[in-house]
Amino acid sequence: MNPTPESANAPRTPRHVAIVMDGNGRWAQQRRRPRSFGHREGQKALRATVEYCLRRGIEALTLFAFSSENWKRPEDEVGALMQLFLKALDREVDELHGHGVRIEFIGDLDAFSPELRERMHKAMDKTRANRALFANVAVNYGGRWDIAQAANRAAAAMLRGELPNDGITEDSLAPFFALAGQPPVDLFIRTGGELRISNFLLWQLAYAELVFIDTLWPDVDAGVLDHAIAEFARRERRFGQTSAQVAAVSNQGSA
């Protein structure tokens, strides 16, 4: 890894990037290889993406590694993915820890084997104090699940007297989501040419900029990510305001 930050970040670099890493299977099929081969090659793109975020000073990266719907895939493919998770944890955690990366697994971890859950928790515990980059790996995750579990946790807190019992609001619900305490998601990227969110971070993407690219995930490199960041930087982020209001605030900040 070469995590040395660039000397000057672009003024519109997002703080939090979320990525649906799509196209591993198609990449492998184009080469007449099994889908598991594409997943292995996709790990190289994942590593390059983490390095890129460290160089650019991006604070948080959330990767959709395994959705709650992915259990429907062929059993041999799911098994191969589980083995890849285990090997990646063994191989990558120490180096990521050395570069100050905090690893978080978000999703319903109870569905995984005890061995895999233990490795996940060890990785999270080891890197918990790191702050160079939040690296969130969404596994057995769904955006609807995240909303439902946040609502359940908020209701339980209300019953314990920790929340007012006059109703749950957006502000009171927010601390119970999987990514609570991290910067809001600014930029969503989906590789592989598909134009949908696929039940990923439904709450957190409310004001994110969405960028869809045709490149299959194993072919993603710094150039592809630069293109997505440049697209993000070109967009005017109004958050419900008019362009004139945004310009006025910007001019006040530069005065």
PDB file of C-alpha atoms in Angstrom:
ATOM      1  CA  MET A   1       0.000   0.000   0.000  1.00  0.00           C
ATOM      2  CA  ASN A   2       0.992   3.592  -0.588  1.00  0.00           C
ATOM      3  CA  PRO A   3      -1.273   5.519   1.765  1.00  0.00           C
ATOM      4  CA  THR A   4       0.589   8.843   1.648  1.00  0.00           C
ATOM      5  CA  PRO A   5      -2.031  11.599   1.253  1.00  0.00           C
ATOM      6  CA  GLU A   6      -1.849  13.865  -1.785  1.00  0.00           C
ATOM      7  CA  SER A   7      -0.443  17.291  -1.102  1.00  0.00           C
ATOM      8  CA  ALA A   8      -3.714  19.064  -1.849  1.00  0.00           C
ATOM      9  CA  ASN A   9      -7.117  17.422  -1.958  1.00  0.00           C
ATOM     10  CA  ALA A  10      -9.572  18.502  -4.595  1.00  0.00           C
ATOM     11  CA  PRO A  11     -11.921  21.086  -3.053  1.00  0.00           C
ATOM     12  CA  ARG A  12     -14.955  18.885  -3.755  1.00  0.00           C
ATOM     13  CA  THR A  13     -13.595  15.561  -2.579  1.00  0.00           C
ATOM     14  CA  PRO A  14     -16.387  13.613  -0.853  1.00  0.00           C
ATOM     15  CA  ARG A  15     -15.975  12.715   2.793  1.00  0.00           C
ATOM     16  CA  HIS A  16     -17.822   9.393   2.483  1.00  0.00           C
ATOM     17  CA  VAL A  17     -17.995   7.166  -0.603  1.00  0.00           C
ATOM     18  CA  ALA A  18     -20.270   4.129  -0.908  1.00  0.00           C
ATOM     19  CA  ILE A  19     -19.746   1.562  -3.664  1.00  0.00           C
ATOM     20  CA  VAL A  20     -21.736  -1.336  -5.081  1.00  0.00           C
ATOM     21  CA  MET A  21     -18.930  -3.516  -6.433  1.00  0.00           C
ATOM     22  CA  ASP A  22     -20.781  -5.065  -9.381  1.00  0.00           C
ATOM     23  CA  GLY A  23     -19.475  -7.084 -12.300  1.00  0.00           C
ATOM     24  CA  ASN A  24     -17.169  -9.756 -10.859  1.00  0.00           C
ATOM     25  CA  GLY A  25     -19.163 -12.630 -12.333  1.00  0.00           C
ATOM     26  CA  ARG A  26     -19.548 -11.058 -15.764  1.00  0.00           C
ATOM     27  CA  TRP A  27     -15.848 -10.179 -15.823  1.00  0.00           C
ATOM     28  CA  ALA A  28     -14.999 -13.846 -15.229  1.00  0.00           C
ATOM     29  CA  GLN A  29     -17.543 -15.122 -17.750  1.00  0.00           C
ATOM     30  CA  GLN A  30     -16.088 -12.862 -20.437  1.00  0.00           C
ATOM     31  CA  ARG A  31     -12.831 -14.754 -19.875  1.00  0.00           C
ATOM     32  CA  ARG A  32     -14.546 -18.148 -19.711  1.00  0.00           C
ATOM     33  CA  ARG A  33     -13.595 -18.555 -16.110  1.00  0.00           C
ATOM     34  CA  PRO A  34     -15.799 -19.466 -13.107  1.00  0.00           C
ATOM     35  CA  ARG A  35     -17.527 -16.620 -11.273  1.00  0.00           C
ATOM     36  CA  SER A  36     -15.373 -17.277  -8.207  1.00  0.00           C
ATOM     37  CA  PHE A  37     -12.340 -16.237 -10.284  1.00  0.00           C
ATOM     38  CA  GLY A  38     -13.961 -12.845 -10.817  1.00  0.00           C
ATOM     39  CA  HIS A  39     -14.554 -12.441  -7.086  1.00  0.00           C
ATOM     40  CA  ARG A  40     -10.874 -13.156  -6.398  1.00  0.00           C
ATOM     41  CA  GLU A  41      -9.786 -10.602  -8.981  1.00  0.00           C
ATOM     42  CA  GLY A  42     -12.236  -8.120  -7.501  1.00  0.00           C
ATOM     43  CA  GLN A  43     -10.220  -8.140  -4.285  1.00  0.00           C
ATOM     44  CA  LYS A  44      -7.413  -6.361  -6.159  1.00  0.00           C
ATOM     45  CA  ALA A  45      -9.801  -3.541  -7.057  1.00  0.00           C
ATOM     46  CA  LEU A  46     -10.950  -3.386  -3.437  1.00  0.00           C
ATOM     47  CA  ARG A  47      -7.376  -3.012  -2.244  1.00  0.00           C
ATOM     48  CA  ALA A  48      -6.705  -0.303  -4.848  1.00  0.00           C
ATOM     49  CA  THR A  49      -9.840   1.540  -3.746  1.00  0.00           C
ATOM     50  CA  VAL A  50      -8.787   1.562  -0.097  1.00  0.00           C
ATOM     51  CA  GLU A  51      -5.372   2.891  -1.102  1.00  0.00           C
ATOM     52  CA  TYR A  52      -7.035   5.568  -3.233  1.00  0.00           C
ATOM     53  CA  CYS A  53      -9.223   6.732  -0.355  1.00  0.00           C
ATOM     54  CA  LEU A  54      -6.221   6.967   1.953  1.00  0.00           C
ATOM     55  CA  ARG A  55      -4.336   9.066  -0.607  1.00  0.00           C
ATOM     56  CA  ARG A  56      -7.270  11.391  -1.232  1.00  0.00           C
ATOM     57  CA  GLY A  57      -8.057  11.913   2.435  1.00  0.00           C
ATOM     58  CA  ILE A  58     -11.543  10.415   2.124  1.00  0.00           C
ATOM     59  CA  GLU A  59     -12.824   9.751   5.636  1.00  0.00           C
ATOM     60  CA  ALA A  60     -15.155   6.797   5.092  1.00  0.00           C
ATOM     61  CA  LEU A  61     -15.644   4.083   2.483  1.00  0.00           C
ATOM     62  CA  THR A  62     -18.608   1.699   2.532  1.00  0.00           C
ATOM     63  CA  LEU A  63     -18.497  -1.342   0.255  1.00  0.00           C
ATOM     64  CA  PHE A  64     -21.438  -3.600  -0.587  1.00  0.00           C
ATOM     65  CA  ALA A  65     -19.722  -6.981  -0.383  1.00  0.00           C
ATOM     66  CA  PHE A  66     -22.631  -9.376   0.195  1.00  0.00           C
ATOM     67  CA  SER A  67     -26.285  -8.430   0.268  1.00  0.00           C
ATOM     68  CA  SER A  68     -29.027 -10.236   2.156  1.00  0.00           C
ATOM     69  CA  GLU A  69     -30.348 -11.257  -1.277  1.00  0.00           C
ATOM     70  CA  ASN A  70     -27.018 -12.836  -2.319  1.00  0.00           C
ATOM     71  CA  TRP A  71     -27.833 -15.983  -0.337  1.00  0.00           C
ATOM     72  CA  LYS A  72     -30.062 -16.886  -3.315  1.00  0.00           C
ATOM     73  CA  ARG A  73     -27.004 -17.354  -5.540  1.00  0.00           C
ATOM     74  CA  PRO A  74     -25.685 -20.845  -6.378  1.00  0.00           C
ATOM     75  CA  GLU A  75     -24.401 -22.646  -3.290  1.00  0.00           C
ATOM     76  CA  ASP A  76     -20.900 -23.122  -4.699  1.00  0.00           C
ATOM     77  CA  GLU A  77     -20.569 -19.390  -5.407  1.00  0.00           C
ATOM     78  CA  VAL A  78     -21.735 -18.466  -1.897  1.00  0.00           C
ATOM     79  CA  GLY A  79     -19.279 -20.986  -0.430  1.00  0.00           C
ATOM     80  CA  ALA A  80     -16.443 -19.537  -2.487  1.00  0.00           C
ATOM     81  CA  LEU A  81     -17.312 -16.035  -1.278  1.00  0.00           C
ATOM     82  CA  MET A  82     -17.232 -17.167   2.343  1.00  0.00           C
ATOM     83  CA  GLN A  83     -13.771 -18.663   1.853  1.00  0.00           C
ATOM     84  CA  LEU A  84     -12.610 -15.440   0.210  1.00  0.00           C
ATOM     85  CA  PHE A  85     -13.823 -13.474   3.221  1.00  0.00           C
ATOM     86  CA  LEU A  86     -11.857 -15.720   5.563  1.00  0.00           C
ATOM     87  CA  LYS A  87      -8.657 -15.510   3.517  1.00  0.00           C
ATOM     88  CA  ALA A  88      -8.952 -11.757   3.079  1.00  0.00           C
ATOM     89  CA  LEU A  89      -9.367 -11.262   6.820  1.00  0.00           C
ATOM     90  CA  ASP A  90      -6.261 -13.339   7.495  1.00  0.00           C
ATOM     91  CA  ARG A  91      -4.220 -11.574   4.832  1.00  0.00           C
ATOM     92  CA  GLU A  92      -5.276  -7.927   4.965  1.00  0.00           C
ATOM     93  CA  VAL A  93      -6.214  -6.946   8.513  1.00  0.00           C
ATOM     94  CA  ASP A  94      -2.707  -6.407   9.882  1.00  0.00           C
ATOM     95  CA  GLU A  95      -1.675  -4.198   6.975  1.00  0.00           C
ATOM     96  CA  LEU A  96      -4.876  -2.166   7.086  1.00  0.00           C
ATOM     97  CA  HIS A  97      -4.396  -1.740  10.824  1.00  0.00           C
ATOM     98  CA  GLY A  98      -0.870  -0.495  10.189  1.00  0.00           C
ATOM     99  CA  HIS A  99      -2.229   2.233   7.932  1.00  0.00           C
ATOM    100  CA  GLY A 100      -4.793   3.402  10.454  1.00  0.00           C
ATOM    101  CA  VAL A 101      -7.847   1.869   8.778  1.00  0.00           C
ATOM    102  CA  ARG A 102     -10.795   1.073  11.011  1.00  0.00           C
ATOM    103  CA  ILE A 103     -12.718  -1.973   9.766  1.00  0.00           C
ATOM    104  CA  GLU A 104     -16.440  -2.265  10.414  1.00  0.00           C
ATOM    105  CA  PHE A 105     -18.728  -5.043   9.211  1.00  0.00           C
ATOM    106  CA  ILE A 106     -22.320  -3.878   8.919  1.00  0.00           C
ATOM    107  CA  GLY A 107     -25.285  -6.190   8.410  1.00  0.00           C
ATOM    108  CA  ASP A 108     -26.852  -9.171  10.134  1.00  0.00           C
ATOM    109  CA  LEU A 109     -23.724 -11.123  11.042  1.00  0.00           C
ATOM    110  CA  ASP A 110     -25.651 -13.904  12.783  1.00  0.00           C
ATOM    111  CA  ALA A 111     -26.184 -15.684   9.455  1.00  0.00           C
ATOM    112  CA  PHE A 112     -22.475 -16.419   9.057  1.00  0.00           C
ATOM    113  CA  SER A 113     -20.509 -19.338  10.456  1.00  0.00           C
ATOM    114  CA  PRO A 114     -19.095 -18.971  13.979  1.00  0.00           C
ATOM    115  CA  GLU A 115     -15.573 -19.060  12.529  1.00  0.00           C
ATOM    116  CA  LEU A 116     -16.246 -16.186  10.152  1.00  0.00           C
ATOM    117  CA  ARG A 117     -18.076 -14.132  12.791  1.00  0.00           C
ATOM    118  CA  GLU A 118     -15.141 -14.567  15.156  1.00  0.00           C
ATOM    119  CA  ARG A 119     -12.689 -13.304  12.515  1.00  0.00           C
ATOM    120  CA  MET A 120     -14.920 -10.328  11.760  1.00  0.00           C
ATOM    121  CA  HIS A 121     -15.195  -9.328  15.405  1.00  0.00           C
ATOM    122  CA  LYS A 122     -11.446  -9.723  15.930  1.00  0.00           C
ATOM    123  CA  ALA A 123     -10.770  -7.442  12.954  1.00  0.00           C
ATOM    124  CA  MET A 124     -13.196  -4.835  14.272  1.00  0.00           C
ATOM    125  CA  ASP A 125     -11.786  -4.990  17.799  1.00  0.00           C
ATOM    126  CA  LYS A 126      -8.188  -4.723  16.595  1.00  0.00           C
ATOM    127  CA  THR A 127      -8.800  -1.641  14.439  1.00  0.00           C
ATOM    128  CA  ARG A 128     -11.416   0.132  16.571  1.00  0.00           C
ATOM    129  CA  ALA A 129      -9.165   3.013  17.589  1.00  0.00           C
ATOM    130  CA  ASN A 130      -7.967   3.785  14.041  1.00  0.00           C
ATOM    131  CA  ARG A 131      -9.112   6.989  12.327  1.00  0.00           C
ATOM    132  CA  ALA A 132      -7.281   7.337   8.985  1.00  0.00           C
ATOM    133  CA  LEU A 133     -10.236   5.731   7.164  1.00  0.00           C
ATOM    134  CA  PHE A 134     -13.477   4.061   8.163  1.00  0.00           C
ATOM    135  CA  ALA A 135     -13.703   0.975   5.926  1.00  0.00           C
ATOM    136  CA  ASN A 136     -17.239  -0.375   6.245  1.00  0.00           C
ATOM    137  CA  VAL A 137     -17.931  -3.753   4.667  1.00  0.00           C
ATOM    138  CA  ALA A 138     -21.641  -4.468   4.203  1.00  0.00           C
ATOM    139  CA  VAL A 139     -22.261  -8.219   4.500  1.00  0.00           C
ATOM    140  CA  ASN A 140     -25.676  -9.867   4.711  1.00  0.00           C
ATOM    141  CA  TYR A 141     -26.844  -6.270   4.593  1.00  0.00           C
ATOM    142  CA  GLY A 142     -29.988  -4.693   3.175  1.00  0.00           C
ATOM    143  CA  GLY A 143     -31.158  -1.102   3.386  1.00  0.00           C
ATOM    144  CA  ARG A 144     -34.645  -2.174   4.469  1.00  0.00           C
ATOM    145  CA  TRP A 145     -33.108  -4.370   7.169  1.00  0.00           C
ATOM    146  CA  ASP A 146     -31.083  -1.396   8.390  1.00  0.00           C
ATOM    147  CA  ILE A 147     -34.192   0.775   8.695  1.00  0.00           C
ATOM    148  CA  ALA A 148     -36.121  -1.984  10.462  1.00  0.00           C
ATOM    149  CA  GLN A 149     -33.344  -2.734  12.947  1.00  0.00           C
ATOM    150  CA  ALA A 150     -32.873   0.968  13.659  1.00  0.00           C
ATOM    151  CA  ALA A 151     -36.602   1.305  14.368  1.00  0.00           C
ATOM    152  CA  ASN A 152     -36.535  -1.733  16.658  1.00  0.00           C
ATOM    153  CA  ARG A 153     -33.529  -0.435  18.564  1.00  0.00           C
ATOM    154  CA  ALA A 154     -35.091   3.005  18.923  1.00  0.00           C
ATOM    155  CA  ALA A 155     -38.355   1.477  20.187  1.00  0.00           C
ATOM    156  CA  ALA A 156     -36.419  -0.593  22.740  1.00  0.00           C
ATOM    157  CA  ALA A 157     -34.577   2.542  23.885  1.00  0.00           C
ATOM    158  CA  MET A 158     -37.916   4.308  24.267  1.00  0.00           C
ATOM    159  CA  LEU A 159     -39.244   1.463  26.426  1.00  0.00           C
ATOM    160  CA  ARG A 160     -36.134   1.759  28.616  1.00  0.00           C
ATOM    161  CA  GLY A 161     -36.828   5.454  29.052  1.00  0.00           C
ATOM    162  CA  GLU A 162     -33.773   6.525  27.066  1.00  0.00           C
ATOM    163  CA  LEU A 163     -35.864   8.325  24.409  1.00  0.00           C
ATOM    164  CA  PRO A 164     -38.930  10.544  24.835  1.00  0.00           C
ATOM    165  CA  ASN A 165     -42.119   8.551  24.400  1.00  0.00           C
ATOM    166  CA  ASP A 166     -43.798  11.214  22.245  1.00  0.00           C
ATOM    167  CA  GLY A 167     -42.731   9.583  18.963  1.00  0.00           C
ATOM    168  CA  ILE A 168     -39.644   8.730  16.944  1.00  0.00           C
ATOM    169  CA  THR A 169     -38.232  11.474  14.717  1.00  0.00           C
ATOM    170  CA  GLU A 170     -35.563  11.452  12.018  1.00  0.00           C
ATOM    171  CA  ASP A 171     -33.068  12.889  14.501  1.00  0.00           C
ATOM    172  CA  SER A 172     -33.867  10.385  17.242  1.00  0.00           C
ATOM    173  CA  LEU A 173     -33.751   7.437  14.814  1.00  0.00           C
ATOM    174  CA  ALA A 174     -30.454   8.388  13.152  1.00  0.00           C
ATOM    175  CA  PRO A 175     -28.124   7.121  15.947  1.00  0.00           C
ATOM    176  CA  PHE A 176     -29.426   3.579  15.563  1.00  0.00           C
ATOM    177  CA  PHE A 177     -28.386   2.998  11.957  1.00  0.00           C
ATOM    178  CA  ALA A 178     -25.400   0.870  11.005  1.00  0.00           C
ATOM    179  CA  LEU A 179     -23.263   3.864   9.973  1.00  0.00           C
ATOM    180  CA  ALA A 180     -24.210   6.142  12.879  1.00  0.00           C
ATOM    181  CA  GLY A 181     -21.407   8.464  13.941  1.00  0.00           C
ATOM    182  CA  GLN A 182     -19.747   8.545  10.515  1.00  0.00           C
ATOM    183  CA  PRO A 183     -19.915  11.327   7.907  1.00  0.00           C
ATOM    184  CA  PRO A 184     -23.028  11.283   5.704  1.00  0.00           C
ATOM    185  CA  VAL A 185     -22.606   9.430   2.398  1.00  0.00           C
ATOM    186  CA  ASP A 186     -21.727  12.055  -0.236  1.00  0.00           C
ATOM    187  CA  LEU A 187     -21.053   9.863  -3.253  1.00  0.00           C
ATOM    188  CA  PHE A 188     -22.574   6.545  -4.334  1.00  0.00           C
ATOM    189  CA  ILE A 189     -20.810   4.613  -7.095  1.00  0.00           C
ATOM    190  CA  ARG A 190     -22.111   1.499  -8.813  1.00  0.00           C
ATOM    191  CA  THR A 191     -19.859  -0.322 -11.240  1.00  0.00           C
ATOM    192  CA  GLY A 192     -20.894  -2.806 -13.924  1.00  0.00           C
ATOM    193  CA  GLY A 193     -23.407  -0.702 -15.845  1.00  0.00           C
ATOM    194  CA  GLU A 194     -26.539  -1.456 -13.813  1.00  0.00           C
ATOM    195  CA  LEU A 195     -28.674   1.573 -12.900  1.00  0.00           C
ATOM    196  CA  ARG A 196     -30.155   0.757  -9.505  1.00  0.00           C
ATOM    197  CA  ILE A 197     -29.340   1.020  -5.805  1.00  0.00           C
ATOM    198  CA  SER A 198     -30.220  -2.628  -4.993  1.00  0.00           C
ATOM    199  CA  ASN A 199     -31.429  -2.092  -1.423  1.00  0.00           C
ATOM    200  CA  PHE A 200     -28.141  -0.498  -0.336  1.00  0.00           C
ATOM    201  CA  LEU A 201     -28.021   2.259   2.310  1.00  0.00           C
ATOM    202  CA  LEU A 202     -31.563   3.432   1.561  1.00  0.00           C
ATOM    203  CA  TRP A 203     -31.596   5.904   4.473  1.00  0.00           C
ATOM    204  CA  GLN A 204     -28.016   7.099   4.077  1.00  0.00           C
ATOM    205  CA  LEU A 205     -28.227   7.805   0.324  1.00  0.00           C
ATOM    206  CA  ALA A 206     -31.014  10.376   0.687  1.00  0.00           C
ATOM    207  CA  TYR A 207     -28.749  13.263  -0.425  1.00  0.00           C
ATOM    208  CA  ALA A 208     -25.843  11.388  -1.993  1.00  0.00           C
ATOM    209  CA  GLU A 209     -24.735  12.019  -5.546  1.00  0.00           C
ATOM    210  CA  LEU A 210     -25.263   8.853  -7.632  1.00  0.00           C
ATOM    211  CA  VAL A 211     -22.678   7.877 -10.241  1.00  0.00           C
ATOM    212  CA  PHE A 212     -23.147   4.761 -12.388  1.00  0.00           C
ATOM    213  CA  ILE A 213     -20.217   3.514 -14.446  1.00  0.00           C
ATOM    214  CA  ASP A 214     -19.956   0.712 -16.998  1.00  0.00           C
ATOM    215  CA  THR A 215     -16.558  -0.575 -15.826  1.00  0.00           C
ATOM    216  CA  LEU A 216     -16.761  -4.038 -14.270  1.00  0.00           C
ATOM    217  CA  TRP A 217     -15.463  -4.100 -10.703  1.00  0.00           C
ATOM    218  CA  PRO A 218     -12.192  -6.032 -11.274  1.00  0.00           C
ATOM    219  CA  ASP A 219     -11.142  -3.354 -13.786  1.00  0.00           C
ATOM    220  CA  VAL A 220     -11.691  -0.432 -11.400  1.00  0.00           C
ATOM    221  CA  ASP A 221      -8.512   1.555 -10.757  1.00  0.00           C
ATOM    222  CA  ALA A 222      -7.490   5.064  -9.755  1.00  0.00           C
ATOM    223  CA  GLY A 223      -8.472   6.443 -13.170  1.00  0.00           C
ATOM    224  CA  VAL A 224     -12.020   5.123 -12.843  1.00  0.00           C
ATOM    225  CA  LEU A 225     -12.305   6.535  -9.327  1.00  0.00           C
ATOM    226  CA  ASP A 226     -10.903   9.890 -10.492  1.00  0.00           C
ATOM    227  CA  HIS A 227     -13.691  10.016 -13.083  1.00  0.00           C
ATOM    228  CA  ALA A 228     -16.342   9.409 -10.415  1.00  0.00           C
ATOM    229  CA  ILE A 229     -14.844  12.044  -8.095  1.00  0.00           C
ATOM    230  CA  ALA A 230     -14.699  14.546 -10.962  1.00  0.00           C
ATOM    231  CA  GLU A 231     -18.375  13.890 -11.726  1.00  0.00           C
ATOM    232  CA  PHE A 232     -19.173  14.472  -8.057  1.00  0.00           C
ATOM    233  CA  ALA A 233     -17.218  17.741  -8.084  1.00  0.00           C
ATOM    234  CA  ARG A 234     -19.106  19.020 -11.131  1.00  0.00           C
ATOM    235  CA  ARG A 235     -22.493  18.717  -9.475  1.00  0.00           C
ATOM    236  CA  GLU A 236     -24.187  21.458  -7.490  1.00  0.00           C
ATOM    237  CA  ARG A 237     -25.277  20.126  -4.110  1.00  0.00           C
ATOM    238  CA  ARG A 238     -28.306  22.176  -3.059  1.00  0.00           C
ATOM    239  CA  PHE A 239     -29.924  20.097  -0.270  1.00  0.00           C
ATOM    240  CA  GLY A 240     -33.320  21.613  -1.068  1.00  0.00           C
ATOM    241  CA  GLN A 241     -32.049  25.175  -1.563  1.00  0.00           C
ATOM    242  CA  THR A 242     -31.975  27.184  -4.779  1.00  0.00           C
ATOM    243  CA  SER A 243     -28.813  27.723  -6.794  1.00  0.00           C
ATOM    244  CA  ALA A 244     -28.819  31.377  -5.720  1.00  0.00           C
ATOM    245  CA  GLN A 245     -28.895  30.400  -2.047  1.00  0.00           C
ATOM    246  CA  VAL A 246     -26.020  27.969  -2.509  1.00  0.00           C
ATOM    247  CA  ALA A 247     -24.001  30.613  -4.336  1.00  0.00           C
ATOM    248  CA  ALA A 248     -24.648  33.167  -1.583  1.00  0.00           C
ATOM    249  CA  VAL A 249     -23.432  30.765   1.107  1.00  0.00           C
ATOM    250  CA  SER A 250     -20.374  29.911  -0.970  1.00  0.00           C
ATOM    251  CA  ASN A 251     -19.541  33.590  -1.471  1.00  0.00           C
ATOM    252  CA  GLN A 252     -19.870  34.266   2.259  1.00  0.00           C
ATOM    253  CA  GLY A 253     -17.464  31.432   2.980  1.00  0.00           C
ATOM    254  CA  SER A 254     -14.850  32.762   0.560  1.00  0.00           C
ATOM    255  CA  ALA A 255     -15.145  36.370   1.684  1.00  0.00           C
TER     256      ALA A 255
END
